[in-house]
Short mmCIF file of C-alpha atoms in Angstrom, two decimals:
data_model
loop_
_atom_site.label_atom_id
_atom_site.label_comp_id
_atom_site.label_asym_id
_atom_site.label_seq_id
_atom_site.Cartn_x
_atom_site.Cartn_y
_atom_site.Cartn_z
CA MET A 1 0.01 0.02 0.17
CA SER A 2 1.36 3.53 -0.99
CA THR A 3 2.11 5.72 2.19
CA VAL A 4 2.11 8.90 -0.17
CA ALA A 5 -0.96 11.03 0.81
CA PRO A 6 -3.12 11.80 -2.28
CA ALA A 7 -2.77 15.47 -3.32
CA ARG A 8 -5.65 17.88 -2.16
CA HIS A 9 -6.78 19.88 -5.00
CA LEU A 10 -6.64 23.24 -3.01
CA ASP A 11 -3.07 22.50 -2.26
CA VAL A 12 -2.49 21.85 -5.90
CA ILE A 13 -4.05 25.11 -6.91
CA GLU A 14 -1.96 26.88 -4.30
CA ARG A 15 1.26 25.39 -5.89
CA LEU A 16 0.09 26.25 -9.31
CA ASP A 17 -0.33 29.92 -8.32
CA ALA A 18 3.03 29.80 -7.05
CA GLY A 19 4.39 28.72 -10.34
CA GLU A 20 4.90 25.02 -10.01
CA ARG A 21 3.86 22.99 -13.30
CA LEU A 22 0.91 20.64 -12.89
CA ASP A 23 1.92 16.99 -12.67
CA ASP A 24 -0.21 13.84 -13.30
CA ASP A 25 -1.01 13.49 -9.56
CA GLY A 26 -2.11 17.15 -9.33
CA ALA A 27 -4.31 16.86 -12.45
CA ARG A 28 -5.96 13.77 -11.19
CA ALA A 29 -6.80 15.67 -7.72
CA LEU A 30 -8.17 18.54 -9.67
CA MET A 31 -10.56 16.22 -11.92
CA ALA A 32 -11.37 14.17 -8.85
CA SER A 33 -12.40 17.06 -6.64
CA ARG A 34 -15.38 18.11 -8.75
CA ASP A 35 -14.79 21.62 -7.43
CA VAL A 36 -15.66 23.35 -10.66
CA VAL A 37 -15.66 26.73 -9.30
CA ALA A 38 -12.03 26.67 -7.63
CA VAL A 39 -10.67 24.72 -10.56
CA ALA A 40 -12.17 27.09 -13.22
CA ALA A 41 -11.02 30.14 -11.32
CA ALA A 42 -7.47 28.69 -11.20
CA ALA A 43 -7.62 27.98 -15.11
CA GLN A 44 -9.04 31.71 -15.53
CA ARG A 45 -6.02 32.91 -13.80
CA ALA A 46 -3.51 30.93 -15.95
CA ARG A 47 -5.64 32.12 -19.01
CA ASP A 48 -5.16 35.82 -18.03
CA ARG A 49 -1.39 35.29 -17.88
CA VAL A 50 -1.05 34.34 -21.61
CA THR A 51 -3.98 35.90 -23.50
CA ASP A 52 -5.71 39.23 -23.23
CA PRO A 53 -8.44 38.79 -20.26
CA ASP A 54 -10.77 41.14 -21.89
CA GLU A 55 -11.06 39.71 -25.38
CA VAL A 56 -12.44 36.31 -26.67
CA THR A 57 -11.49 35.50 -30.34
CA PHE A 58 -13.53 33.57 -32.98
CA VAL A 59 -12.79 32.44 -36.66
CA ILE A 60 -14.97 32.59 -39.64
CA ASP A 61 -14.44 29.39 -41.66
CA ARG A 62 -16.04 26.62 -43.06
CA ASN A 63 -15.89 22.89 -42.42
CA VAL A 64 -15.95 21.19 -45.76
CA ASN A 65 -15.96 17.41 -45.58
CA TYR A 66 -14.78 16.49 -49.21
CA THR A 67 -15.98 12.92 -48.78
CA ASN A 68 -17.73 10.50 -46.29
CA PHE A 69 -16.42 7.40 -47.73
CA CYS A 70 -14.09 5.79 -45.09
CA VAL A 71 -12.42 2.25 -44.46
CA THR A 72 -11.64 3.00 -40.83
CA ASP A 73 -15.09 1.89 -39.12
CA CYS A 74 -14.59 4.09 -35.93
CA ASP A 75 -16.86 2.92 -33.18
CA PHE A 76 -17.92 6.63 -32.38
CA CYS A 77 -18.47 8.08 -35.65
CA ALA A 78 -22.09 8.23 -37.37
CA PHE A 79 -20.99 10.11 -40.36
CA TYR A 80 -18.79 7.74 -42.55
CA ARG A 81 -20.05 5.41 -45.39
CA HIS A 82 -18.35 2.27 -46.61
CA PRO A 83 -17.01 2.50 -50.11
CA ARG A 84 -20.11 1.86 -52.73
CA ASP A 85 -22.57 2.81 -50.09
CA PRO A 86 -25.29 4.49 -51.83
CA GLY A 87 -25.23 7.35 -49.07
CA GLY A 88 -21.42 8.25 -49.82
CA TYR A 89 -20.03 11.00 -51.84
CA VAL A 90 -17.08 12.99 -52.99
CA LEU A 91 -17.59 16.51 -53.38
CA SER A 92 -16.89 17.78 -56.92
CA LYS A 93 -14.55 20.81 -57.48
CA PRO A 94 -17.49 23.25 -58.56
CA VAL A 95 -19.18 22.30 -55.25
CA ILE A 96 -16.17 23.03 -53.19
CA PHE A 97 -15.44 26.20 -54.97
CA ARG A 98 -19.12 27.51 -54.41
CA LYS A 99 -18.80 26.71 -50.72
CA ILE A 100 -15.40 28.70 -50.65
CA GLU A 101 -16.78 31.63 -52.42
CA GLU A 102 -19.98 31.59 -49.92
CA THR A 103 -17.26 31.51 -47.12
CA LEU A 104 -15.39 34.61 -48.49
CA ASP A 105 -18.80 36.45 -48.86
CA LEU A 106 -19.56 36.20 -45.13
CA GLY A 107 -15.95 37.52 -44.30
CA GLY A 108 -14.51 34.08 -43.90
CA THR A 109 -10.60 33.60 -44.06
CA ALA A 110 -10.23 29.78 -44.05
CA LEU A 111 -11.18 26.52 -45.17
CA LEU A 112 -11.37 23.41 -42.70
CA MET A 113 -11.27 20.55 -44.93
CA GLN A 114 -11.33 17.19 -43.54
CA GLY A 115 -12.84 13.61 -44.79
CA GLY A 116 -13.28 10.11 -44.60
CA HIS A 117 -10.28 7.74 -45.44
CA HIS A 118 -11.17 7.32 -49.10
CA PRO A 119 -9.47 4.06 -50.54
CA ASN A 120 -9.23 5.45 -54.03
CA LEU A 121 -7.96 9.33 -53.52
CA ARG A 122 -4.32 9.33 -54.07
CA MET A 123 -1.74 12.04 -53.55
CA GLU A 124 -2.29 13.51 -57.02
CA TRP A 125 -6.06 14.28 -56.24
CA TYR A 126 -5.34 16.31 -53.15
CA GLU A 127 -2.41 18.15 -54.94
CA ASP A 128 -4.76 18.95 -57.91
CA LEU A 129 -7.41 20.06 -55.66
CA PHE A 130 -5.37 22.20 -53.26
CA SER A 131 -3.50 24.12 -55.91
CA ASP A 132 -6.66 24.90 -57.72
CA ILE A 133 -8.07 26.15 -54.59
CA LYS A 134 -5.06 28.43 -53.97
CA ARG A 135 -4.77 29.64 -57.50
CA ARG A 136 -8.41 30.64 -57.40
CA TYR A 137 -9.06 31.94 -53.79
CA PRO A 138 -7.14 33.94 -51.04
CA ILE A 139 -8.11 31.46 -48.46
CA HIS A 140 -6.12 29.79 -45.71
CA LEU A 141 -6.17 25.90 -46.31
CA HIS A 142 -6.49 24.24 -42.90
CA ALA A 143 -6.74 20.78 -43.92
CA LEU A 144 -6.36 16.87 -43.39
CA SER A 145 -6.01 15.34 -39.98
CA PRO A 146 -2.88 13.24 -39.20
CA SER A 147 -4.78 10.21 -39.71
CA GLU A 148 -5.90 11.34 -43.31
CA VAL A 149 -2.17 12.24 -44.01
CA LEU A 150 -1.11 8.73 -43.01
CA HIS A 151 -3.89 7.15 -45.04
CA ILE A 152 -2.67 9.14 -48.20
CA ALA A 153 0.92 8.13 -47.34
CA LEU A 154 -0.02 4.44 -47.22
CA TYR A 155 -2.23 4.32 -50.03
CA SER A 156 0.06 6.42 -52.43
CA ASN A 157 3.28 4.42 -51.31
CA LEU A 158 4.84 7.54 -49.93
CA ASP A 159 6.37 8.45 -46.54
CA VAL A 160 4.68 11.12 -44.48
CA GLY A 161 7.52 13.50 -45.01
CA GLU A 162 7.09 13.45 -48.70
CA VAL A 163 3.35 13.69 -48.43
CA LEU A 164 3.56 16.89 -46.35
CA ASP A 165 6.06 18.37 -48.75
CA ARG A 166 3.97 17.91 -51.64
CA LEU A 167 0.80 19.16 -49.73
CA ILE A 168 2.61 22.38 -48.62
CA ASP A 169 3.77 22.97 -52.24
CA ALA A 170 0.08 22.59 -53.39
CA GLY A 171 -0.92 25.08 -50.96
CA LEU A 172 -1.69 23.38 -47.62
CA ASP A 173 -1.38 26.26 -44.89
CA SER A 174 -1.79 24.38 -41.45
CA LEU A 175 -2.98 21.10 -40.07
CA PRO A 176 -6.07 20.29 -37.80
CA GLY A 177 -5.76 18.16 -34.71
CA GLY A 178 -8.56 15.82 -35.67
CA GLY A 179 -8.39 12.06 -35.07
CA ALA A 180 -6.64 12.32 -31.87
CA GLU A 181 -9.74 11.15 -29.88
CA ILE A 182 -7.68 9.67 -26.79
CA LEU A 183 -4.08 9.38 -27.49
CA VAL A 184 -3.84 6.09 -25.40
CA ASP A 185 -3.35 2.99 -27.66
CA SER A 186 -5.60 0.72 -25.27
CA VAL A 187 -8.49 3.08 -25.91
CA ARG A 188 -7.87 3.53 -29.57
CA ASP A 189 -7.58 -0.36 -29.87
CA ILE A 190 -11.40 -0.42 -28.72
CA ILE A 191 -12.99 2.77 -30.44
CA ALA A 192 -10.74 3.24 -33.60
CA PRO A 193 -8.61 0.09 -34.03
CA ARG A 194 -8.11 0.76 -37.92
CA LYS A 195 -6.87 4.32 -37.19
CA THR A 196 -3.42 5.74 -36.49
CA THR A 197 -1.70 4.63 -33.19
CA THR A 198 -0.82 7.24 -30.63
CA ALA A 199 2.83 7.17 -32.09
CA GLU A 200 1.72 7.69 -35.59
CA TRP A 201 -0.81 10.48 -34.76
CA LEU A 202 2.26 12.32 -33.04
CA GLY A 203 4.79 11.19 -35.64
CA VAL A 204 2.86 13.26 -38.36
CA MET A 205 2.41 16.21 -35.91
CA ARG A 206 6.19 16.06 -35.41
CA GLU A 207 6.79 16.07 -39.16
CA ALA A 208 4.30 18.85 -39.91
CA HIS A 209 6.06 21.05 -37.13
CA ARG A 210 9.44 20.32 -38.31
CA ARG A 211 8.46 21.78 -41.79
CA GLY A 212 6.91 25.05 -39.99
CA LEU A 213 3.25 23.94 -40.13
CA GLN A 214 1.16 25.07 -37.17
CA THR A 215 -1.45 22.77 -35.97
CA SER A 216 -4.23 22.37 -33.47
CA ALA A 217 -4.60 19.74 -30.80
CA THR A 218 -7.77 18.02 -29.82
CA MET A 219 -9.30 15.54 -27.45
CA MET A 220 -12.75 13.68 -27.69
CA TYR A 221 -13.34 12.05 -24.31
CA GLY A 222 -16.27 9.87 -22.98
CA THR A 223 -16.18 6.62 -24.72
CA VAL A 224 -14.25 4.00 -22.76
CA ASP A 225 -11.58 6.36 -21.46
CA THR A 226 -10.83 6.79 -17.82
CA VAL A 227 -9.53 10.01 -15.88
CA ASP A 228 -6.02 8.49 -16.24
CA ASP A 229 -6.46 8.08 -20.00
CA ARG A 230 -7.32 11.82 -20.21
CA ILE A 231 -4.36 12.85 -18.09
CA GLU A 232 -2.04 10.53 -20.35
CA HIS A 233 -3.41 12.41 -23.43
CA LEU A 234 -2.70 15.71 -22.07
CA ARG A 235 0.92 14.64 -21.14
CA VAL A 236 1.74 13.32 -24.46
CA LEU A 237 0.53 16.67 -26.06
CA ARG A 238 2.47 18.73 -23.51
CA GLU A 239 5.63 16.97 -24.12
CA MET A 240 5.27 17.17 -28.07
CA GLN A 241 4.72 20.97 -27.51
CA ASP A 242 7.80 21.15 -25.10
CA GLU A 243 9.70 19.42 -28.06
CA THR A 244 8.20 21.36 -31.19
CA GLY A 245 6.01 24.40 -30.02
CA GLY A 246 3.93 23.61 -32.98
CA PHE A 247 0.34 23.68 -31.44
CA THR A 248 -1.45 26.76 -31.74
CA ALA A 249 -4.69 25.66 -29.70
CA PHE A 250 -6.36 22.95 -27.79
CA ALA A 251 -9.86 22.02 -28.13
CA CYS A 252 -11.89 19.00 -26.43
CA TRP A 253 -15.28 17.63 -26.51
CA SER A 254 -17.44 14.94 -25.23
CA TYR A 255 -18.45 11.97 -27.16
CA GLN A 256 -21.93 12.49 -28.92
CA PRO A 257 -24.16 9.43 -28.52
CA GLY A 258 -26.52 9.08 -31.24
CA GLY A 259 -26.34 8.53 -34.96
CA CYS A 260 -25.38 5.04 -35.96
CA SER A 261 -22.52 4.36 -33.67
CA ALA A 262 -22.35 0.65 -33.26
CA ARG A 263 -21.38 0.47 -29.60
CA GLY A 264 -22.27 4.03 -28.64
CA ASP A 265 -25.03 3.04 -26.01
CA ASP A 266 -22.31 1.43 -24.01
CA HIS A 267 -20.32 4.55 -23.83
CA GLN A 268 -20.36 7.01 -20.91
CA HIS A 269 -22.50 10.06 -20.79
CA SER A 270 -20.71 12.92 -19.92
CA THR A 271 -22.20 16.21 -18.25
CA ALA A 272 -21.52 19.81 -18.49
CA ALA A 273 -19.59 19.79 -15.12
CA ASP A 274 -17.34 16.95 -16.62
CA TYR A 275 -16.65 19.32 -19.63
CA LEU A 276 -15.91 22.53 -17.64
CA ILE A 277 -13.61 20.84 -15.27
CA ILE A 278 -11.88 18.81 -18.01
CA ASN A 279 -11.18 22.27 -19.99
CA ALA A 280 -10.08 23.94 -16.77
CA VAL A 281 -7.54 21.29 -15.96
CA ALA A 282 -6.37 21.17 -19.77
CA ARG A 283 -5.69 24.80 -19.38
CA LEU A 284 -3.76 24.12 -16.39
CA TYR A 285 -1.81 21.21 -17.52
CA LEU A 286 -1.01 22.27 -21.11
CA ASP A 287 0.68 25.53 -19.91
CA ASN A 288 2.84 25.65 -23.08
CA ILE A 289 -0.18 25.79 -25.57
CA PRO A 290 -1.49 29.64 -25.80
CA HIS A 291 -5.22 29.12 -26.91
CA MET A 292 -8.10 26.98 -25.56
CA GLN A 293 -11.18 26.76 -27.69
CA SER A 294 -14.57 26.61 -26.33
CA SER A 295 -16.68 23.77 -28.09
CA TRP A 296 -20.00 25.35 -28.32
CA VAL A 297 -21.01 23.16 -31.34
CA THR A 298 -21.05 20.09 -29.27
CA GLN A 299 -21.88 21.58 -25.96
CA GLY A 300 -24.42 24.08 -26.94
CA LEU A 301 -23.94 27.97 -26.86
CA ARG A 302 -24.63 28.40 -22.98
CA ILE A 303 -22.14 25.81 -21.90
CA GLY A 304 -19.78 27.08 -24.60
CA MET A 305 -20.08 30.74 -22.93
CA LEU A 306 -19.45 29.15 -19.55
CA ALA A 307 -16.30 27.67 -20.84
CA LEU A 308 -15.09 31.11 -21.20
CA GLU A 309 -14.97 31.21 -17.34
CA ALA A 310 -12.92 28.13 -17.09
CA GLY A 311 -9.94 28.79 -19.10
CA CYS A 312 -10.91 29.28 -22.66
CA ASP A 313 -10.10 32.27 -24.51
CA ASP A 314 -11.61 31.43 -27.87
CA MET A 315 -14.98 30.45 -29.28
CA GLY A 316 -13.77 28.58 -32.42
CA SER A 317 -15.47 28.84 -35.60
CA ILE A 318 -19.12 30.10 -36.37
CA MET A 319 -19.53 26.81 -38.27
CA ILE A 320 -20.85 28.12 -41.56
CA GLU A 321 -21.20 24.31 -42.19
CA GLU A 322 -20.64 21.20 -39.96
CA ASN A 323 -21.54 17.75 -40.69
CA VAL A 324 -19.73 15.25 -38.49
CA VAL A 325 -21.36 16.31 -35.25
CA ARG A 326 -24.74 16.87 -37.06
CA ALA A 327 -24.74 13.04 -38.08
CA ALA A 328 -24.72 12.22 -34.34
CA GLY A 329 -27.59 14.29 -33.56
CA THR A 330 -26.27 17.32 -32.36
CA ALA A 331 -26.77 20.69 -34.48
CA PHE A 332 -25.98 23.99 -32.82
CA THR A 333 -25.49 27.04 -35.27
CA LEU A 334 -24.53 30.61 -35.25
CA ASP A 335 -23.97 33.72 -37.50
CA THR A 336 -21.31 36.36 -36.85
CA THR A 337 -23.83 38.80 -35.07
CA ARG A 338 -24.95 36.09 -32.71
CA MET A 339 -21.43 34.99 -32.05
CA VAL A 340 -20.22 38.64 -31.23
CA GLU A 341 -23.35 39.05 -29.02
CA ALA A 342 -22.55 35.73 -27.20
CA ILE A 343 -19.07 36.97 -26.24
CA GLU A 344 -20.24 40.48 -25.38
CA ALA A 345 -22.70 39.07 -22.96
CA THR A 346 -19.72 37.52 -21.10
CA GLY A 347 -18.45 41.00 -20.63
CA ARG A 348 -15.70 40.78 -23.16
CA ARG A 349 -14.72 42.19 -26.61
CA ALA A 350 -15.29 39.98 -29.80
CA VAL A 351 -12.21 39.69 -31.86
CA GLN A 352 -12.43 37.87 -35.20
CA ARG A 353 -9.21 36.12 -35.90
CA ASP A 354 -7.66 34.01 -38.53
CA THR A 355 -6.58 30.34 -38.21
CA LEU A 356 -3.04 31.40 -36.75
CA TYR A 357 -4.87 33.63 -34.33
CA ARG A 358 -3.83 37.04 -36.12
CA VAL A 359 -6.51 39.50 -35.57
CA VAL A 360 -8.77 40.19 -38.46
CA ARG A 361 -11.38 42.62 -36.91
CA ARG A 362 -12.20 43.83 -33.34
CA TYR A 363 -15.78 44.53 -32.77
#
């Protein structure tokens, strides 16, 4: 039996305020405390040290899912279709171009492009699409999660570095952090056994950061993961950020039950309190990642606004288009006016940013 007394969460907070770095035992104590008010307040103090406490940012972009054909069969996903399924699609260039033009007309600055792991789309398809987009439109291309990059490499008989080099030459500007779920292989083996391993996901990010690509980091919790799994996820992200400094932001959200997930009914059902305390602990643990996004798209606007009191400094995208979460039965939308009003209702100034967190407009 251990003779080491478990950390008390208020002692942990006191040490954090004194400048100590949060360790795994401390993170465990904060999550176990269920003291949302005290942990959120500590996260706010940490947030105010690295970002302007009087401002909250958001981005106008569009999430275009270029295909829903996928061969990975992830347990939590209600969006994908198997090859040759009549419900599957690959968007044509004219459709993608029209979506970009609509985005630019709404003051958007970026295209977030992610899709299924299509078995027939090779490197040349992406190069042709990306170069055509960049030739036609002044838009930031934030595209392809690490698992998609690895899929392209495997199906095109290329290494990850060559794929990234060619995508950058074609116009790729930054990489989203999708497909991370929980970066613990014992969890991934259950919910996404045909997707990237933890080492593969981190390996793609490392190669991207080496090439100067900035990326985001994400976490989807609430399937079969434990508190220790979530802390392990935060630990590997912090270690990578210490090594490369390439993550601009972190966003987390809970598993969305519904849709057609095969084993989803067996998964946990997370609460708003879970979301707020996990966000707060993430802000405190990931002391080297500057921005934390509130996931109002999955949690709803009110909880999204509350996350601004738990360490978040950014409301993410207004989501002109979103398909993956919607497929699981969750559908929250905002236009720019309502986003600005929601931020101002928290007593802060709304600031439109671009994907790399540069100011576009202050409201």
